[in-house]
Short mmCIF file of C-alpha atoms in Angstrom, two decimals:
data_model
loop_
_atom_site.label_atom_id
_atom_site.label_comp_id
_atom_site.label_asym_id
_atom_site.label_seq_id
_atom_site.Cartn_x
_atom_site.Cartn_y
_atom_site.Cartn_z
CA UNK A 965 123.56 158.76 65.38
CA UNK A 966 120.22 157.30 65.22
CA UNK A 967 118.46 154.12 66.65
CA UNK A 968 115.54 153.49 64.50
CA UNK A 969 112.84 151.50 66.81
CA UNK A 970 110.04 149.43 65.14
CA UNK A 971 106.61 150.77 67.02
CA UNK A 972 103.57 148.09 66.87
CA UNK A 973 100.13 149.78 67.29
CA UNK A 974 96.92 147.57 69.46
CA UNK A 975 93.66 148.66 70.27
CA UNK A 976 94.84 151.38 72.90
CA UNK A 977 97.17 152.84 70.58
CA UNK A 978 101.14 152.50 70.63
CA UNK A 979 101.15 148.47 72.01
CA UNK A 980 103.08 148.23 75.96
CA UNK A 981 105.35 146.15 74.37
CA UNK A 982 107.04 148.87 71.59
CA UNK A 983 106.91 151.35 74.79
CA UNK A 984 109.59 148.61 76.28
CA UNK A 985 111.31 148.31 72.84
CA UNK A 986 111.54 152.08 73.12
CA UNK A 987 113.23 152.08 76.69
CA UNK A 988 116.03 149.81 74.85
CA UNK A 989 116.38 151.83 72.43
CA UNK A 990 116.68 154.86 74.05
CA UNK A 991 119.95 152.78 76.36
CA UNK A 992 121.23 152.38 73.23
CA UNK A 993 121.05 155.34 71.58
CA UNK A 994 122.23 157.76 74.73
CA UNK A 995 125.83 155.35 74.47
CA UNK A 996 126.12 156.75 71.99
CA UNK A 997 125.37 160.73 72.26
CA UNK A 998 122.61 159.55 69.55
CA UNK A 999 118.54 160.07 69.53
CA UNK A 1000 115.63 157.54 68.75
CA UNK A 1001 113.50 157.93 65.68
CA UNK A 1002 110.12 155.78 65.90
CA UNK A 1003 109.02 154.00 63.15
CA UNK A 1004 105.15 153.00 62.74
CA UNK A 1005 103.28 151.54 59.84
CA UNK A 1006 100.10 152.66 58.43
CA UNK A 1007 98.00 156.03 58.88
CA UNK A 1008 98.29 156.31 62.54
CA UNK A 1009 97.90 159.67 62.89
CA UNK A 1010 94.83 159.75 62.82
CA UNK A 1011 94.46 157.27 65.81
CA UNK B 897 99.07 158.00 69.35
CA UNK B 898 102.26 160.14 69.59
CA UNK B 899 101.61 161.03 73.20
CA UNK B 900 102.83 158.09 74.69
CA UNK B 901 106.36 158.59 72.38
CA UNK B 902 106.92 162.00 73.25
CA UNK B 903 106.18 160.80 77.01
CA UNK B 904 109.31 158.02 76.11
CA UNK B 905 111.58 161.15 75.11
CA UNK B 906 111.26 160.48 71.28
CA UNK B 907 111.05 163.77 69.28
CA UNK B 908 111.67 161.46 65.86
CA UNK B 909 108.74 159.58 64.62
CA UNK B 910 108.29 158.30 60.76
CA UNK B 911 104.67 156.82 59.22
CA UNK B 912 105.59 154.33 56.85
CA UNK B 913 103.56 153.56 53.74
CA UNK B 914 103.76 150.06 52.67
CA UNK B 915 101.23 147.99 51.25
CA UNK B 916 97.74 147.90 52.79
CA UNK B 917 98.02 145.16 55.81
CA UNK B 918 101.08 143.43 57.78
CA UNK B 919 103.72 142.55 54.77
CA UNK B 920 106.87 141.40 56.67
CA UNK B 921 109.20 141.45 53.60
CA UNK B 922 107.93 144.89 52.44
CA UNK B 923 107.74 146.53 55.87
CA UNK B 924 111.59 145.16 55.99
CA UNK B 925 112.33 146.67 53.01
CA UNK B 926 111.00 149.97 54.21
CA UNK B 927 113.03 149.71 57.56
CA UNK B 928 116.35 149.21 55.43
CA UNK B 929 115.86 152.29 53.08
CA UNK B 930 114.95 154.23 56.24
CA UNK B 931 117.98 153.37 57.63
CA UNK B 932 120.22 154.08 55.01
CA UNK B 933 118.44 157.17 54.71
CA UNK B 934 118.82 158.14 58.58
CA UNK B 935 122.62 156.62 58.64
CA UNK B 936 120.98 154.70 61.88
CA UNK B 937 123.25 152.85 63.78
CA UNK B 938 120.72 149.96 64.78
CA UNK B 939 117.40 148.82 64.97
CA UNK B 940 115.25 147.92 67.47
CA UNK B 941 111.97 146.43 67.70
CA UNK B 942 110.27 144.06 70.16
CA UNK B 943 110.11 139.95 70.38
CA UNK B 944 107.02 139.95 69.46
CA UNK B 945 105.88 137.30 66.46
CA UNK B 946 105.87 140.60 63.96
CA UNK B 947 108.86 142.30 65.90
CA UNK B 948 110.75 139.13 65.27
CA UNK B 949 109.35 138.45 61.36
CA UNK B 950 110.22 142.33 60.28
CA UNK B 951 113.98 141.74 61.60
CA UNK B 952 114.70 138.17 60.53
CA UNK B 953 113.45 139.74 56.77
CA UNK B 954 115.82 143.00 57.63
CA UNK B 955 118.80 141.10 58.51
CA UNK B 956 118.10 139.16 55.14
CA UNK B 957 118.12 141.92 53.30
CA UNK B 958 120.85 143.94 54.81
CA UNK B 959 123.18 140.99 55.56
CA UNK B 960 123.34 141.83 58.94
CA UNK B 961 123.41 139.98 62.46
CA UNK B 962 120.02 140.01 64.14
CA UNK B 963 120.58 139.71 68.39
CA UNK B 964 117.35 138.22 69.63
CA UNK B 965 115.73 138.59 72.99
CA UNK B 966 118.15 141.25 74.46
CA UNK B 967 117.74 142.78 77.76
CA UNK B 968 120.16 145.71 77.59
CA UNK B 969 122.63 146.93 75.11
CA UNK B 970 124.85 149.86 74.13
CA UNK B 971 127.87 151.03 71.68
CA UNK B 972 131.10 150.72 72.99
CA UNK B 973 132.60 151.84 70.09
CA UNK B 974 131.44 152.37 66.50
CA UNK B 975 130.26 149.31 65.06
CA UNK B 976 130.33 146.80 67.92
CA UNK B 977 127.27 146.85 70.57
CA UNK B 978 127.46 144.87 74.19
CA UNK B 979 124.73 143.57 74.62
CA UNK B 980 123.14 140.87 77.12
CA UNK B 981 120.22 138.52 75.82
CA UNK B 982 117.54 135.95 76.94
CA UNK B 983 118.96 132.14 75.92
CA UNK B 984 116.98 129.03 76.74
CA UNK B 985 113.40 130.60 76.77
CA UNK B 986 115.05 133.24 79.20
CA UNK B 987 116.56 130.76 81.55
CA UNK B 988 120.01 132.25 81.27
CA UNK B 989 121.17 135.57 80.20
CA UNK B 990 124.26 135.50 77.34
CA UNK B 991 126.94 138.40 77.06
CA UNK B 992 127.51 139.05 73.40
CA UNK B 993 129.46 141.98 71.87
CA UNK B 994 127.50 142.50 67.89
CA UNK B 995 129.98 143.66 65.40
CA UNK B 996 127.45 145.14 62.79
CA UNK B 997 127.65 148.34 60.43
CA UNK B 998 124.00 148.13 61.66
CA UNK B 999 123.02 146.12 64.57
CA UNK B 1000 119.79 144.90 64.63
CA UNK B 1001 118.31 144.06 67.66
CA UNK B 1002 114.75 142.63 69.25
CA UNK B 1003 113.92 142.92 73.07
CA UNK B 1004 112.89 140.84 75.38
CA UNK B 1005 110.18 142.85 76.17
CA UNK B 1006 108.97 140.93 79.31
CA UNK B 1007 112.46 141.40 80.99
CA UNK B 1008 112.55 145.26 79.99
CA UNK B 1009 110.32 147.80 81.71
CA UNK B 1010 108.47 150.64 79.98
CA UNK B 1011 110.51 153.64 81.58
CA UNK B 1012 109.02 157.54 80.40
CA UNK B 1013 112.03 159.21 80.02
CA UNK B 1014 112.63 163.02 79.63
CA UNK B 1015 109.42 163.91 77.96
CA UNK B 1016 109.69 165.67 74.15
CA UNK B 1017 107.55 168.82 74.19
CA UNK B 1018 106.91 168.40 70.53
CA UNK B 1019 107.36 165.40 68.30
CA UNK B 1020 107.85 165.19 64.45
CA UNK B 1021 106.41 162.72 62.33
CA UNK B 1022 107.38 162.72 59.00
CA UNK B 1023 105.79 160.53 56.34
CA UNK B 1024 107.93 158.15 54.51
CA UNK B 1025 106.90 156.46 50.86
CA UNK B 1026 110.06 153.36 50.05
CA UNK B 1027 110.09 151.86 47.13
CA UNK B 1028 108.55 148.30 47.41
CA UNK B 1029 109.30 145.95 44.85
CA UNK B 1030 106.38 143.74 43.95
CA UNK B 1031 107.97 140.47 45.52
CA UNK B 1032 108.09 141.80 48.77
CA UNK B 1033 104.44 142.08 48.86
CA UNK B 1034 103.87 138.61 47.84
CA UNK B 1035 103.51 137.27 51.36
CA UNK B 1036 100.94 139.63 53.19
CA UNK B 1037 98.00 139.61 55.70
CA UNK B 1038 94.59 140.57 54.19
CA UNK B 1039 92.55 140.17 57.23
CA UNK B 1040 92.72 139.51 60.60
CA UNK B 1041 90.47 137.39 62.90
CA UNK B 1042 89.08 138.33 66.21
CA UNK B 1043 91.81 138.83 69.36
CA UNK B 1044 89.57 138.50 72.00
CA UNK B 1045 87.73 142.30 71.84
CA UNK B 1046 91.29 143.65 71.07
CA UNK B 1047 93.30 143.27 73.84
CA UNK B 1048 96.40 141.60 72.98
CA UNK B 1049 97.33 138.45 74.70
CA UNK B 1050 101.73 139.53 74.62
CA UNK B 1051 100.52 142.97 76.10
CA UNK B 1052 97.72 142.57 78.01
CA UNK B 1053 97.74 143.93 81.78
CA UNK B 1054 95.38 140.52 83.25
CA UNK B 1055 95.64 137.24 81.69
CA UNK B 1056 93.09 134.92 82.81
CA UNK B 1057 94.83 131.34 81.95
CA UNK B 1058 93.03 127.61 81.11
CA UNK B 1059 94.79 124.27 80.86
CA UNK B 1060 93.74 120.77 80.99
CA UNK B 1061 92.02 121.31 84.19
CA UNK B 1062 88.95 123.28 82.39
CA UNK B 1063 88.04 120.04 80.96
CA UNK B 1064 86.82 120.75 77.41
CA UNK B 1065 86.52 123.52 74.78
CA UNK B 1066 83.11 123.92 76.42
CA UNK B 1067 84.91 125.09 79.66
CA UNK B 1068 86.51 128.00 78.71
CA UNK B 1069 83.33 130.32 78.24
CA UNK B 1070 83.38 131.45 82.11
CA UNK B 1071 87.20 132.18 81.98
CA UNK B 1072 86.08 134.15 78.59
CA UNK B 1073 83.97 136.09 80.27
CA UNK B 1074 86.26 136.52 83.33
CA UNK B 1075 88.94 137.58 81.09
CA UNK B 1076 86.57 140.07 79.67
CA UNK B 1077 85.01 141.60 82.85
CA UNK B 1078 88.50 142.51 83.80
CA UNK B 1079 89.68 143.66 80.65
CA UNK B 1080 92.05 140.94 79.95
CA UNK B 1081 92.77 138.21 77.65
CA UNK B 1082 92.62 135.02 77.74
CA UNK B 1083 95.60 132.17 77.46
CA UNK B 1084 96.22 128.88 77.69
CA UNK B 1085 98.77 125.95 78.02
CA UNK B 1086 100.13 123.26 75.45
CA UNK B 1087 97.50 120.91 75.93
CA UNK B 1088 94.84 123.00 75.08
CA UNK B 1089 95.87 124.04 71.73
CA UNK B 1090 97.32 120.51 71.33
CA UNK B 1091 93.41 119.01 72.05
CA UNK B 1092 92.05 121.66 69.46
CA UNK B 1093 89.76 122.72 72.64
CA UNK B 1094 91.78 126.46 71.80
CA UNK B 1095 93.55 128.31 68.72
CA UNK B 1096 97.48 128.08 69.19
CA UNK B 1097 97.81 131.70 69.15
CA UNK B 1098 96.15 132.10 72.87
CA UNK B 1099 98.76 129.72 73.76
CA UNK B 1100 101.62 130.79 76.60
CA UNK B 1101 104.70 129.38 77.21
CA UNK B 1102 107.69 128.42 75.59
CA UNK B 1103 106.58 127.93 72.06
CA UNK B 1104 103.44 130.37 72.73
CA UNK B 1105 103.30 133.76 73.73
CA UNK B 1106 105.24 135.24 76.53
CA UNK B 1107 103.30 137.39 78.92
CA UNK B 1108 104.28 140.04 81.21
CA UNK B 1109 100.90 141.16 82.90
CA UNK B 1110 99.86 142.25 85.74
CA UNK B 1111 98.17 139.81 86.91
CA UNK B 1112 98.10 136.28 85.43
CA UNK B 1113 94.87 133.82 87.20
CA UNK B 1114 96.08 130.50 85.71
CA UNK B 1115 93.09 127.96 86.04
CA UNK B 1116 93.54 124.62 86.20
CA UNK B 1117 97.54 124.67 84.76
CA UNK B 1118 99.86 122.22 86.06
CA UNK B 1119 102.41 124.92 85.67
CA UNK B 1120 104.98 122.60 82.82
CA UNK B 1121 108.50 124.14 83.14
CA UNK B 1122 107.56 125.03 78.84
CA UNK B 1123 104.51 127.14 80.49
CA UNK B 1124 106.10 128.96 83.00
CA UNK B 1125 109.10 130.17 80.51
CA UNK B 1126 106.17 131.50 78.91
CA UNK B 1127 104.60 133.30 82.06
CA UNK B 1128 107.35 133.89 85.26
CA UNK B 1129 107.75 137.85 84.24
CA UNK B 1130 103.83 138.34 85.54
CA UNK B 1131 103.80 140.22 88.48
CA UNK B 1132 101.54 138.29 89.99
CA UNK B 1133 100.02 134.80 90.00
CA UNK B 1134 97.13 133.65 91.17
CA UNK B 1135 96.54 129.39 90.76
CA UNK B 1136 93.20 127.98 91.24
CA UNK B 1137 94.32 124.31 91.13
CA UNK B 1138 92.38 121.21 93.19
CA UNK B 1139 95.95 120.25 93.34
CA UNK B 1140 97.61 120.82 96.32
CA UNK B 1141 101.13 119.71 94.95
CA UNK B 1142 101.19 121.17 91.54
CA UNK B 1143 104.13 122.76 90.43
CA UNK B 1144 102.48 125.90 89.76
CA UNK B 1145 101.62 126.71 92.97
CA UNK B 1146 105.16 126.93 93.85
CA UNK B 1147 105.79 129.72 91.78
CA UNK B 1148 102.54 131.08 92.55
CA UNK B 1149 101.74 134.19 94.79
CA UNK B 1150 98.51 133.11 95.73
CA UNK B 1151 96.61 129.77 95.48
CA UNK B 1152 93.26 128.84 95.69
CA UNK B 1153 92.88 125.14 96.08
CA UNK B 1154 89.54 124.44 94.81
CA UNK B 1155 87.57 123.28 91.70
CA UNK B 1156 87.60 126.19 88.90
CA UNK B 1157 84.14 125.24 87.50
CA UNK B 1158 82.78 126.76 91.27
CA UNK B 1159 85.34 129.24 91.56
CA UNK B 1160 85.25 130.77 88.32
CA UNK B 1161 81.46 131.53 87.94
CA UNK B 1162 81.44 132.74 91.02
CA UNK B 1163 84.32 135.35 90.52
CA UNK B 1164 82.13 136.40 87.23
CA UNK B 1165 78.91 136.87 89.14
CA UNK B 1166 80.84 138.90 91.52
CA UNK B 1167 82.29 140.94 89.16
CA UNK B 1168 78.92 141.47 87.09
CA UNK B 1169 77.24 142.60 90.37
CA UNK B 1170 80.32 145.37 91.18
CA UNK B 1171 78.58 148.84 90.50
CA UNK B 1172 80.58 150.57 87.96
CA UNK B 1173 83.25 148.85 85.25
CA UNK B 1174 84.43 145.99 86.26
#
């Protein structure tokens, strides 16, 4: 089972807010026996 | 970038191609094929203003429920999600079970704090190219203006905060500057943006921005119960008020009971004489 978990990007890189999105995510996920799969927008690899 | 992930335990990451710039509909559209394609369970994202857009659009397009402004949740079974979220510009917390084939879900991000979990040794990312139809792209954002030298106001660590005590729009260039010598951005209440003395999108409260720094230095605020909604999750706050009985400093941790148009410039000249970054 998957959570899929929006990610905004700032200045700094992966924005403090998505790292708290994540942390929610994660709760949900692990009720499940299930994993979190980030999902970002744009080339941000190369951040 | 993926450091801070794999430091939050995800081993799962996906870079999304869609559209040059922010296009809600379209980045929706790539969210809802990616979860079809993953057979996710839910989706997550934070209460920010794009957070919230992407999802509203997603739960359009998928027909499901969105839950906004949650605080926890988890499956209790497949297809139905306890959750608790933020009602009343987070003056009371709601338990709500989501029945959803996907539940779709943004977080109260001020009420939720970043915990590292078990860190991923290696993480994955994986590109990912949906199929956009041109009407999604209709509605997208070309260019953006200036956010106060990038840091943003939602996530920012120090908000340095102006209200009708600064006076004018010609006041707020020493809390600019403050804001900027500790790395911070600035914010402001209703009346500000309401006088045109500031854009509405440095605005905090309840129909603003909700912060969560560090430290919030709110200047001249009469501390509305609509502004506070906006700012109680700071971890500190510091009120420079000439008013001894403004409700504000009630909620404050520390108060400084003086005029701002002194205090201010000399905090900056303080901080421009520290050795080393401010």
């Amino acid at each position: 089972m998957t959570v899929l978990c929006f990610v905004e990007t700032d200045g700094d890189g992966v924005a403090d807010v998505s790292l708290r999105a994540l942390t929610l995510a994660k709760e949900l996920a692990s009720s499940a026996g299930g994993h979190v799969a980030a999902v970002l927008f744009g080339d941000f690899r190369s951040r | 970038m993926t450091g801070p992930l794999a430091e939050h335990g995800v081993a799962e990451a996906y870079a999304v191609s869609a559209g040059d710039g922010y296009a809600p509909a379209a980045w929706a559209r790539a969210l809802a094929e990616l979860a079809v394609s993953r057979a996710a369970a839910a989706v997550t994202a934070a209460a920010t203003d794009r957070g919230s857009e992407v999802l509203a659009h997603l739960g359009a397009i998928t027909g499901q429920p969105v839950a906004a402004g949650c605080v926890s949740a988890r499956f209790v079974s497949p297809g139905y999600c306890e959750l608790t979220r933020q009602r009343w510009a987070g003056s009371l917390l709601e338990d709500a079970t989501l029945e959803a084939t996907l539940a779709l879900l943004s977080v109260a991000a001020d009420a939720v704090p970043a915990t590292p979990g078990e860190a991923t040794a290696e993480i994955t990312v994986q590109p990912f190219l949906p199929e956009i139809p041109d009407a999604d792209l209709r509605v997208r954002a070309s260019e953006s203006t200036e956010r106060g030298g990038g840091v943003s106001l939602a996530t920012a660590r120090v908000v340095v905060g102006g209200g009708r005590g600064v006076g004018g729009a010609e006041g707020f260039a020493p809390l600019e500057e403050l804001a900027e010598l500790l790395g911070g951005a600035l914010g402001v209440s209703r009346v500000v943006t309401s006088e045109g003395w500031r854009p509405h999108r440095q605005q905090v409260g309840q129909t603003g921005t909700k912060i969560s720094p560090e430290l919030y230095l709110a200047c001249g605020i009469s501390g509305a119960i609509q502004h506070m909604a906006g700012c109680l999750s700071a971890k500190n706050i510091v009120v420079v008020n000439t008013d001894p009985d403004a409700p504000i400093i009630s909620r404050a941790d520390y108060a400084v009971i003086g005029d701002l148009s002194q205090i201010i410039p000399a905090l900056v000249e303080a901080l421009r004489d520290r050795p080393g970054p401010a």
